[in-house]
Short mmCIF file of C-alpha atoms in Angstrom, two decimals:
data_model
loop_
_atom_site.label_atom_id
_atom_site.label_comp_id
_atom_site.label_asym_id
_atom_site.label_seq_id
_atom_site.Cartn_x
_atom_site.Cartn_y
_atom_site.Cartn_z
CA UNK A 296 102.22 89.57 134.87
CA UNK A 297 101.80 86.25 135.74
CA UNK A 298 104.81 84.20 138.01
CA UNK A 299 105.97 82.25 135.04
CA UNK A 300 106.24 85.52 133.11
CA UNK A 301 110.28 86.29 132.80
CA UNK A 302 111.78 89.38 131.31
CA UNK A 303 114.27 88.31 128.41
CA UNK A 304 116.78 91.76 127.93
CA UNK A 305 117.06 92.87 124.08
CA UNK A 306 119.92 94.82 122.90
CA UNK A 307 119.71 96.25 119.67
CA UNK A 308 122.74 97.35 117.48
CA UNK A 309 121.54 99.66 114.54
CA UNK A 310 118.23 102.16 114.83
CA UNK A 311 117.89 103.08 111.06
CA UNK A 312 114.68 101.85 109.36
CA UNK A 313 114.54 98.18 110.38
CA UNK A 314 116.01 98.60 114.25
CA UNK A 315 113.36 101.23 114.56
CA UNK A 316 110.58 99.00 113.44
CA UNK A 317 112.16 96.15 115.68
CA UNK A 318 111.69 98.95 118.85
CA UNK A 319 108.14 99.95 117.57
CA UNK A 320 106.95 96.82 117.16
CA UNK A 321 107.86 95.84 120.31
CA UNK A 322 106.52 98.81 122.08
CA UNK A 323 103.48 97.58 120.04
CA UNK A 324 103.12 94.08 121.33
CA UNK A 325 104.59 94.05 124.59
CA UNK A 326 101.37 93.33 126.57
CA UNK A 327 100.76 90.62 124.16
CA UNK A 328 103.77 88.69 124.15
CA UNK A 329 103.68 89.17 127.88
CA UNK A 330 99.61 87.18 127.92
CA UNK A 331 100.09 85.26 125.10
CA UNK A 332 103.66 84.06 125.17
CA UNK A 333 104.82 84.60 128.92
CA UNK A 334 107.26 86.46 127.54
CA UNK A 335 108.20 90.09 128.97
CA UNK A 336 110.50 91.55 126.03
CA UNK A 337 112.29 94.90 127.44
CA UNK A 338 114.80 96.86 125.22
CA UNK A 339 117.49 96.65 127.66
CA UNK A 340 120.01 98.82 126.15
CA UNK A 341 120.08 100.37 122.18
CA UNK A 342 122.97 101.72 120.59
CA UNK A 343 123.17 104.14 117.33
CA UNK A 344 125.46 107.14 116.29
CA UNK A 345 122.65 109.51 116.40
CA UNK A 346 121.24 109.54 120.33
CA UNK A 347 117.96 111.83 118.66
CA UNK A 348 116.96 108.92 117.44
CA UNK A 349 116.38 106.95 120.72
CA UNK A 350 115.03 109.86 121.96
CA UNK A 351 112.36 109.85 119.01
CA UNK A 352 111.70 106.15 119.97
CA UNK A 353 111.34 106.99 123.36
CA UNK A 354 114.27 104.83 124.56
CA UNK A 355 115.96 106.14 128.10
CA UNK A 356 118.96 108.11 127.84
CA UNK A 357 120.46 105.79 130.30
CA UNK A 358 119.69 102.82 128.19
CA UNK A 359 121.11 104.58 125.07
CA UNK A 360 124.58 104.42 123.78
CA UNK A 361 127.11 105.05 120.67
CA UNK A 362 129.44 102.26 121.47
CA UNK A 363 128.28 98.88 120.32
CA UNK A 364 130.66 97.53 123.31
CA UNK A 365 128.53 98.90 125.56
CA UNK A 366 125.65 96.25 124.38
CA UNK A 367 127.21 93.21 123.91
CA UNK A 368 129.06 93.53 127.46
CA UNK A 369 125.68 94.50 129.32
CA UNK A 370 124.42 92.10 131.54
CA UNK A 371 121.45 92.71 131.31
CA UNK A 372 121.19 91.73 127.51
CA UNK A 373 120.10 88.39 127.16
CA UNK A 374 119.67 89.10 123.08
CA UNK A 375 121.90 91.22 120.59
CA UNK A 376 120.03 91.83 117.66
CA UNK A 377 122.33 93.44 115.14
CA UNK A 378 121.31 95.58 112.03
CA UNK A 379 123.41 97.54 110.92
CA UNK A 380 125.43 95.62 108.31
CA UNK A 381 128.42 95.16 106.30
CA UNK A 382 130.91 93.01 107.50
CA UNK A 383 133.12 95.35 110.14
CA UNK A 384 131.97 95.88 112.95
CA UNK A 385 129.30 93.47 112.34
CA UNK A 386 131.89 90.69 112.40
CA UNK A 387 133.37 91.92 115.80
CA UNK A 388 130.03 92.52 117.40
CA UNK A 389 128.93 88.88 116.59
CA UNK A 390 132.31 87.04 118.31
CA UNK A 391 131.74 89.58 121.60
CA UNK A 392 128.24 88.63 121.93
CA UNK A 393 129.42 84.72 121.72
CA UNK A 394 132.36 84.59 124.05
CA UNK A 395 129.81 86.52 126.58
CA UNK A 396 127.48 83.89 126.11
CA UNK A 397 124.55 86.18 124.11
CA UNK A 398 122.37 84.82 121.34
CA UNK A 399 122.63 86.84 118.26
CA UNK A 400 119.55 87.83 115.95
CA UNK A 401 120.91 89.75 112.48
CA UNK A 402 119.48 90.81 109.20
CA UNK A 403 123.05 90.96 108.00
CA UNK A 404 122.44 89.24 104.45
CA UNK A 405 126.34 90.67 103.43
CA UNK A 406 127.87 89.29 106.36
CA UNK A 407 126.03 85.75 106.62
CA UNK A 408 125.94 85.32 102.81
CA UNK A 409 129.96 85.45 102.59
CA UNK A 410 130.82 84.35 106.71
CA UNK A 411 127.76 82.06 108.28
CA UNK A 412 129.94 78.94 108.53
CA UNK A 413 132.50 80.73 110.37
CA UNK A 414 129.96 82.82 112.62
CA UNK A 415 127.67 79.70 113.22
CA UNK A 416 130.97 77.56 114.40
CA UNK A 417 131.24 80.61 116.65
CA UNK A 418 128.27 80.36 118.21
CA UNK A 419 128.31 76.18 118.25
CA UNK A 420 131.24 76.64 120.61
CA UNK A 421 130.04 79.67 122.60
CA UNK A 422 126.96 77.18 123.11
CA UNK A 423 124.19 80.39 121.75
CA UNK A 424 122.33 80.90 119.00
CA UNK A 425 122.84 82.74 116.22
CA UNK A 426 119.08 83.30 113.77
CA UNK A 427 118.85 85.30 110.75
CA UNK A 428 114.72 84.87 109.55
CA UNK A 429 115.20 88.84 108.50
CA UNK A 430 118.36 88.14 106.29
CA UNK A 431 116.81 85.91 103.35
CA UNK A 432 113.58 87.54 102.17
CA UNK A 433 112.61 90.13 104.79
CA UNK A 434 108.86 89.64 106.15
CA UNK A 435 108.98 86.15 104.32
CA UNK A 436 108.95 83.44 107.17
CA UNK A 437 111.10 81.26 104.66
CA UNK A 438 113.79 80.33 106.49
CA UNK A 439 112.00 78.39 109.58
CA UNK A 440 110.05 76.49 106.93
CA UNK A 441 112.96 75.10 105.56
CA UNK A 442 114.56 74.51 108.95
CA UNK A 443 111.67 73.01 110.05
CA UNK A 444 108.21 72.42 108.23
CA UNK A 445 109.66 71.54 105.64
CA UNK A 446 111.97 69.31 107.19
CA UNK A 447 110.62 66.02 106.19
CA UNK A 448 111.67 66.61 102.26
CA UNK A 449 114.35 66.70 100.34
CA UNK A 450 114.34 70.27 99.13
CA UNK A 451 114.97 69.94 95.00
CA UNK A 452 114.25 73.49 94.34
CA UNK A 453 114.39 77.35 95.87
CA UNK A 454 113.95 80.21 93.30
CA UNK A 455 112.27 83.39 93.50
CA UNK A 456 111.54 87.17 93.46
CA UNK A 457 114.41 87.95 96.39
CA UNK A 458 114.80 91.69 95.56
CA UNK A 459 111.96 94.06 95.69
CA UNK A 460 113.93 96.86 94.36
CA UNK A 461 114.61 95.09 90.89
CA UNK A 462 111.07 93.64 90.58
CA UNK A 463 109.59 97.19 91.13
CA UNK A 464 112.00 98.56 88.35
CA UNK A 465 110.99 95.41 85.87
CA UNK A 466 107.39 95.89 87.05
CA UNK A 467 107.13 99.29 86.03
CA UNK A 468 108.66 98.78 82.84
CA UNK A 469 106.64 96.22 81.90
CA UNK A 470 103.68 98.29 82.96
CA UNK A 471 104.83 101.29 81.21
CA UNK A 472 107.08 100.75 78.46
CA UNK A 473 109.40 102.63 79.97
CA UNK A 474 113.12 102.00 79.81
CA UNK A 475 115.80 100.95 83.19
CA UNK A 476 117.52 104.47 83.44
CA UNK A 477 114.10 106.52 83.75
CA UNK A 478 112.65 103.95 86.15
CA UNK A 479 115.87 103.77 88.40
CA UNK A 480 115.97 107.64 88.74
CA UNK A 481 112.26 107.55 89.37
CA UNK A 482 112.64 104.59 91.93
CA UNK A 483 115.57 106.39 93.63
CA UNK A 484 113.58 109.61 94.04
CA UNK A 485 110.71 107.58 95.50
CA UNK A 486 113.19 105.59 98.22
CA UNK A 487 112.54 102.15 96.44
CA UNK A 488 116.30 102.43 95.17
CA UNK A 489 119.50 103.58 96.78
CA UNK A 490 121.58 106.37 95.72
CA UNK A 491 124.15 103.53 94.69
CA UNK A 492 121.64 100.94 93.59
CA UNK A 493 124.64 98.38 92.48
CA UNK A 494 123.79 95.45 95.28
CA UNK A 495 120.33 95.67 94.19
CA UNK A 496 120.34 95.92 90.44
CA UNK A 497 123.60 94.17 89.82
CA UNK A 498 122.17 91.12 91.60
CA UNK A 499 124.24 90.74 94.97
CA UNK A 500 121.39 91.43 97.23
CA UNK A 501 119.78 88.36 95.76
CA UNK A 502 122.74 86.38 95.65
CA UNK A 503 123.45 86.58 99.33
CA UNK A 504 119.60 85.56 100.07
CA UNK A 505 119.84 82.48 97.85
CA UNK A 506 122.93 81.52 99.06
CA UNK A 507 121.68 81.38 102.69
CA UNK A 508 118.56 79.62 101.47
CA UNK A 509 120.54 76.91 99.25
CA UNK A 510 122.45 76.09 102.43
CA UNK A 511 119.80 75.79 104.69
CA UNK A 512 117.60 73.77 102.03
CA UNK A 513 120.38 71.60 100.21
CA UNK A 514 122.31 70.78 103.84
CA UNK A 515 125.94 72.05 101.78
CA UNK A 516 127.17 75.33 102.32
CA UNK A 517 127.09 77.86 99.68
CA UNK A 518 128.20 81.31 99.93
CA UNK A 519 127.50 84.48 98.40
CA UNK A 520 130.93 84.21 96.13
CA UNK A 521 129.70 80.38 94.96
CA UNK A 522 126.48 82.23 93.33
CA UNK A 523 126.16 83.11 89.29
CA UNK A 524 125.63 86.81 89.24
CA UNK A 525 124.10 88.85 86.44
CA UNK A 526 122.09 92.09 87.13
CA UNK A 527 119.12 93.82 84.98
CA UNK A 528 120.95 96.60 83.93
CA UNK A 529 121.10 95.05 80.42
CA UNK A 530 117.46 94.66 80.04
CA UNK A 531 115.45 96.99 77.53
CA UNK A 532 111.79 98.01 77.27
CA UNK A 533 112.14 95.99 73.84
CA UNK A 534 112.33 93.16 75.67
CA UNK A 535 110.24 93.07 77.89
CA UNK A 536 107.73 93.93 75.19
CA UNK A 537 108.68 90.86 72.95
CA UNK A 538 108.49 88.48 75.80
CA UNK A 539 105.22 89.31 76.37
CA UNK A 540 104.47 88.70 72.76
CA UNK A 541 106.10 85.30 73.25
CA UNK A 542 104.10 84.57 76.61
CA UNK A 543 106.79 85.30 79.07
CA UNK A 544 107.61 88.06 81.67
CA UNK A 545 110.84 88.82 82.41
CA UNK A 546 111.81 88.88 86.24
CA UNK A 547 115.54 89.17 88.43
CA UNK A 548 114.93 85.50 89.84
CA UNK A 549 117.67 83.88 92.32
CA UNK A 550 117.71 80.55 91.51
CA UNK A 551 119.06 77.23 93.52
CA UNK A 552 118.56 73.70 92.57
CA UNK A 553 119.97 70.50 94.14
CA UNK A 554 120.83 68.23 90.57
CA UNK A 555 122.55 64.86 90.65
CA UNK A 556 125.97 67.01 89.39
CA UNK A 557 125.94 69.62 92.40
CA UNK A 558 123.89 72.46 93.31
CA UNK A 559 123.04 74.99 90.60
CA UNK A 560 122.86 78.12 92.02
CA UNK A 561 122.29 81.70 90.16
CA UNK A 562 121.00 85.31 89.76
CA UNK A 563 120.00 86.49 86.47
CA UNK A 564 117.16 88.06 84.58
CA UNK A 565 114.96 85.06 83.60
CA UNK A 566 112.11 84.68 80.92
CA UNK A 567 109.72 82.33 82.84
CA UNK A 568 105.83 81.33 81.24
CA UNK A 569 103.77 84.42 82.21
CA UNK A 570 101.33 81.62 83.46
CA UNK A 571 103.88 80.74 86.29
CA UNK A 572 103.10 82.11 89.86
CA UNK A 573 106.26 84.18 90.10
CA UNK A 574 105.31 86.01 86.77
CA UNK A 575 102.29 87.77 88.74
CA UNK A 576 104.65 89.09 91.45
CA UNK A 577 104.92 92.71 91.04
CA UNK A 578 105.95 96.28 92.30
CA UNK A 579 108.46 96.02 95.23
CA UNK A 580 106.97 92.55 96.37
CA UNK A 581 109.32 89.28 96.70
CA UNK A 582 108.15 85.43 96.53
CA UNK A 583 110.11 82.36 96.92
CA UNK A 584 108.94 78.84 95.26
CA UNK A 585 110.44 75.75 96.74
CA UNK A 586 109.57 72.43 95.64
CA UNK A 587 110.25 69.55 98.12
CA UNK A 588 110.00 66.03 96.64
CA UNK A 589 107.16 65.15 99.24
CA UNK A 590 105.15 68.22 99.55
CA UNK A 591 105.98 69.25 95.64
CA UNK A 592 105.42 73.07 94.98
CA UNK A 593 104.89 75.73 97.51
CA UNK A 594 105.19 79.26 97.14
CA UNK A 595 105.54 82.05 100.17
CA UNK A 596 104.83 85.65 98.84
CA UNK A 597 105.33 88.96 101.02
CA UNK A 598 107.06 92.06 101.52
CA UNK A 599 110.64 91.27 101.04
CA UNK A 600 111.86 94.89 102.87
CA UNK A 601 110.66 97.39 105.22
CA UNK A 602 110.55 98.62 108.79
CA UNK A 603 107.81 96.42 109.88
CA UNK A 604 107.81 93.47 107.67
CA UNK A 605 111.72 92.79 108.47
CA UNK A 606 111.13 93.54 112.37
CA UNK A 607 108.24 91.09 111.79
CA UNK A 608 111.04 88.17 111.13
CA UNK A 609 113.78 89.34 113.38
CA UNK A 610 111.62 89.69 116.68
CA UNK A 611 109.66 86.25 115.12
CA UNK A 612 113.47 85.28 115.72
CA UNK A 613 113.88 86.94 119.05
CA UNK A 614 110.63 85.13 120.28
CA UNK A 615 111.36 81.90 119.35
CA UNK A 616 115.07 82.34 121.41
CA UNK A 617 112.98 83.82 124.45
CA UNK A 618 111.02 81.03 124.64
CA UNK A 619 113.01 78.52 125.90
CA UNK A 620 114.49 81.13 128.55
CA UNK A 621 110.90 81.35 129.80
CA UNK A 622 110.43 78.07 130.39
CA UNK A 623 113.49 78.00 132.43
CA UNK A 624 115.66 76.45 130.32
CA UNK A 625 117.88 77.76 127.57
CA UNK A 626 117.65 77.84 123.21
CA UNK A 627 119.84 74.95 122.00
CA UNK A 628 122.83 75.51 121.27
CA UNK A 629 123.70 76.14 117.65
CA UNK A 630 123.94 72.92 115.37
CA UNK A 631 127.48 72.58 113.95
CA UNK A 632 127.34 74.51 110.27
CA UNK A 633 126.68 72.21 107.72
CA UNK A 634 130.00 72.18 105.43
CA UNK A 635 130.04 71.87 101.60
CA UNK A 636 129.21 68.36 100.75
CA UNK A 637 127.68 69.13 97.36
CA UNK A 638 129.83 70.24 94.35
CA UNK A 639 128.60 73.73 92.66
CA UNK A 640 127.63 73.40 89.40
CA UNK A 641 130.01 76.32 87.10
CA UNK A 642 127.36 78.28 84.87
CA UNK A 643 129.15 77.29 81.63
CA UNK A 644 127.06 73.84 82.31
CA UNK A 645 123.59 75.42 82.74
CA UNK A 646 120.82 73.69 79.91
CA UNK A 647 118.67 76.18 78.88
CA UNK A 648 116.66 77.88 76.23
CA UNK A 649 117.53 81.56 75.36
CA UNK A 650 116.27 85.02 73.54
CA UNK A 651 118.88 86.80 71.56
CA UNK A 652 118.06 90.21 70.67
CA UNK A 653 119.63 90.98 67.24
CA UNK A 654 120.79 94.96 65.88
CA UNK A 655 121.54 93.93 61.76
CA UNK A 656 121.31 97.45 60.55
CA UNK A 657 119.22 96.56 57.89
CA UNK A 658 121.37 94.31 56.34
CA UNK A 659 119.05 91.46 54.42
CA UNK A 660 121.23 88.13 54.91
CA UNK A 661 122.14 89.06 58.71
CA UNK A 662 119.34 86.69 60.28
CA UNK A 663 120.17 84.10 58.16
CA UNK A 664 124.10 84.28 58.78
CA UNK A 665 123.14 84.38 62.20
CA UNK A 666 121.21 81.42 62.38
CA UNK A 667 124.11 79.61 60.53
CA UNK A 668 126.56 80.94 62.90
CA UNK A 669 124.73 79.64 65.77
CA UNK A 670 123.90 76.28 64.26
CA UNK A 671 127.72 75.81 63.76
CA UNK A 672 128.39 76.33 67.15
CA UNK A 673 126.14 74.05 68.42
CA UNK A 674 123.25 75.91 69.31
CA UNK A 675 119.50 74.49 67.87
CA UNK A 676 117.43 77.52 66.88
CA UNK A 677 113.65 77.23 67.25
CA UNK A 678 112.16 80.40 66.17
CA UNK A 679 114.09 83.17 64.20
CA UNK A 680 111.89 86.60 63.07
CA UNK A 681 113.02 90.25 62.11
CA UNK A 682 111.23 92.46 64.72
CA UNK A 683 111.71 95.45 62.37
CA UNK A 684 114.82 96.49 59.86
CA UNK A 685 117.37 96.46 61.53
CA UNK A 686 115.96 93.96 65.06
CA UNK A 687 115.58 90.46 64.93
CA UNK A 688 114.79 87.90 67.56
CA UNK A 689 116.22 84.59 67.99
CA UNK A 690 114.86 81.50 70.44
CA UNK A 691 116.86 78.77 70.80
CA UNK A 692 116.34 75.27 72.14
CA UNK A 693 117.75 74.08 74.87
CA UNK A 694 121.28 74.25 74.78
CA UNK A 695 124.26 74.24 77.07
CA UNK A 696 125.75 77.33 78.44
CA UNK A 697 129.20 77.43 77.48
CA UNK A 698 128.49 76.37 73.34
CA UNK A 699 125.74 79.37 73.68
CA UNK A 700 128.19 81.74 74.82
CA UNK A 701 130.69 80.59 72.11
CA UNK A 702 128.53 80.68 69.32
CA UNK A 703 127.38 84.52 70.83
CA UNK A 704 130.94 85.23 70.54
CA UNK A 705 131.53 84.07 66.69
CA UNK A 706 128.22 86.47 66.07
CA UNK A 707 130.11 89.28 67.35
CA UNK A 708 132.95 88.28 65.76
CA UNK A 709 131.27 87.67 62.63
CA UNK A 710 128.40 90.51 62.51
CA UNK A 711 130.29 93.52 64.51
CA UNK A 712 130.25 94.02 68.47
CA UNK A 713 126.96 95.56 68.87
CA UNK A 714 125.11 92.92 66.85
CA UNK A 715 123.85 90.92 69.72
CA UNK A 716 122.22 93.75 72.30
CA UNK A 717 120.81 91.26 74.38
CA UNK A 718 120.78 87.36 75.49
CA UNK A 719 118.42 86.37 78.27
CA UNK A 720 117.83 82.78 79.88
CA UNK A 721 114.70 80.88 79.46
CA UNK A 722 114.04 79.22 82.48
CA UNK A 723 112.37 75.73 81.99
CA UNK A 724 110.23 75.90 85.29
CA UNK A 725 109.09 72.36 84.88
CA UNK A 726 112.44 71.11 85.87
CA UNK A 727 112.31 72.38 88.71
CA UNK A 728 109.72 69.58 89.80
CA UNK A 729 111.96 67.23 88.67
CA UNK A 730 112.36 64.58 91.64
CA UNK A 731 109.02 65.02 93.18
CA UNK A 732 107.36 62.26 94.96
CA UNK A 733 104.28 61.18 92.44
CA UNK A 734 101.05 62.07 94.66
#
């Protein structure tokens, strides 16, 4: 160890599959931060409910404890890293840590998604930092390039693949022709789904991860609550087929852009060109695209969950705070949160094109009443085709949220409540660029 080596004292709240990756990883690399960073990273103290589990990552029993307390009032802990989620005792854990002068390092995505502004203010006074890499797309390094590579742009758009859980599910019925309910059961049997899958396939996992993105990127806060949320449970093996037959794929994409009228920010399933970048993304991997008006598109693809590939970001995180201690001095201090300068834009606004899957029963005039209905509300059609029978297919033009919904109401109204089985956006990925610097 060399003399300006220093030790830097972690303390890790949470030793289920990521804080057991974090510990691994760092029993890993130790000699190599230590030679190629100066940096001497020692799990000072580790707390869990379960003290076997130390004991299977070969943590001390005298550095072990069930009382998160214990951690964030140790001494020796320079660090807290915190994963174990949810809001209580998260919340509590992250105050204690800042009034005794600790940096804090969390993969909370719940927490941060609904309470960063508050937390970050927290830490701005206590003078520490608080990071969160691990909280917006796992092993994906995205949030330091929008902090700071990509610093030098205005960010214009951040959409992606944020959920590996849903994109497996979608993958494998688009692979398969298979339909949601047999692919959840089969994903939850293989451990890519939870036994309550609702945060992943109802689109709030996703929705906390581009909310922490949009605020980072678009300098306005946005919280989990401010985000459009519509899950996947709704999407059939029919169509996915048919938008394949169209030239699209259909994917769970979380979705933020910066417009002149506020920040549009959603979650939703999403028919995007199956020439686009994201539409090759598949099984339980995640990708964000983010277009910057100066460096125009960029896209960061990599395992979105995971032991190792989330303990990759959060000791990234841990690093980057022991640095500075190394060199004698201390992190900065945390910036005070940005606050919400930009309006949200309400869904009912969105301009897009949509697919409306049709059930007529076999009745001959349906399409053609249905067109009608549509074009009274408002709504252009641009392609209209009976799939079979009793399934048709409608495309419309671009059109604004709120008439589309109305007019999908009168069809209902008009051709019975299970006439429209399905209505998904059509994402018009070119305006996403729309801003960019001409190179």
């Amino acid at each position: 160890m060399t003399a300006s080596t220093r030790s830097v004292g972690i303390g890790i709240i949470g030793l289920g599959t990521v804080g057991g990756g974090v510990v691994r990883l760092i029993q890993m690399h130790r000699d190599d931060y230590r030679a190629n960073h100066g940096i001497d990273l020692t799990i000072a103290r580790a707390c869990a409910l379960d003290p076997s589990v130390a004991e299977e990552l070969g943590i001390p029993q005298d550095r072990f404890t069930s009382n998160w307390n214990d951690v964030v009032n140790d001494p020796a802990v320079d660090i807290v890293v915190e994963l174990i989620g949810g809001e209580h005792p998260a919340t509590e854990i992250f105050q204690t840590a800042f009034a005794n002068g600790k940096h804090m390092v969390s993969a909370n995505k719940a927490l941060l998604g609904r309470h960063v502004e508050k937390l970050a203010q927290a830490a701005a006074d206590a003078g520490v930092q608080l990071r969160c890499e691990a909280a917006a797309a796992g092993g994906i390094p995205i949030v330091s390039v929008l902090e700071h590579d990509l610093a030098g742009n205005k960010i214009l758009t951040i959409a992606g693949i944020m959920n590996g859980t849903t994109n497996y599910i979608l993958s494998r019925m688009a692979d398969e022709g298979l339909g949601f309910e047999e692919v959840l059961s089969d994903a939850q049997r293989l451990g890519y789904a939870e036994a309550d899958p609702s945060a992943d396939v109802d689109g709030f996992d996703a929705a906390s991860k581009i909310a922490i993105l949009s605020s980072i990127g678009f300098h306005s806060r946005v919280t989990t609550d401010d985000v459009y949320m519509q899950g996947i449970r709704q999407v059939g093996a029919d169509d996915i087929a048919i938008a394949r037959s169209l030239g699209y794929a259909i994917k769970l994409l979380a979705i933020g852009r910066n417009t002149p009228e506020g920040i549009d920010v959603r979650v939703h399933p999403t028919m995007i060109p199956a020439t686009h970048q994201l539409a090759s993304v598949s099984g339980a991997m995640n990708a964000v695209f983010v277009v910057g008006d100066a460096v125009g598109e960029t896209m960061f693809y990599g395992a979105g969950a995971g032991a190792f590939p989330t303990a990759s970001a959060v000791v990234g995180d841990v690093l980057a705070l022991a640095d500075a201690m190394t060199r004698g001095g201390a992190p900065l201090p945390e910036p005070e949160p940005v606050q919400r300068t930009l309006a949200i834009r309400p869904i009912e606004e969105l301009e897009a094109g949509y697919y409306i899957r049709l059930a007529l029963d076999g009745r001959p005039d349906a399409l053609d009443a249905a067109v009608a209905t549509l074009a009274a509300g408002g709504v252009p059609v641009q392609r209209a085709e009976r799939v079979d029978a009793g399934a048709a297919v409608v495309i419309t033009d671009t059109c604004v949220e709120g008439a589309l919904n109305a007019a999908v109401d009168a069809l209902a109204r008009d051709l019975g409540d299970t006439a429209v089985a399905s209505v998904i956006r059509i994402e018009d990925v070119a305006a996403w660029s729309k801003g960019a610097c001409a190179n």
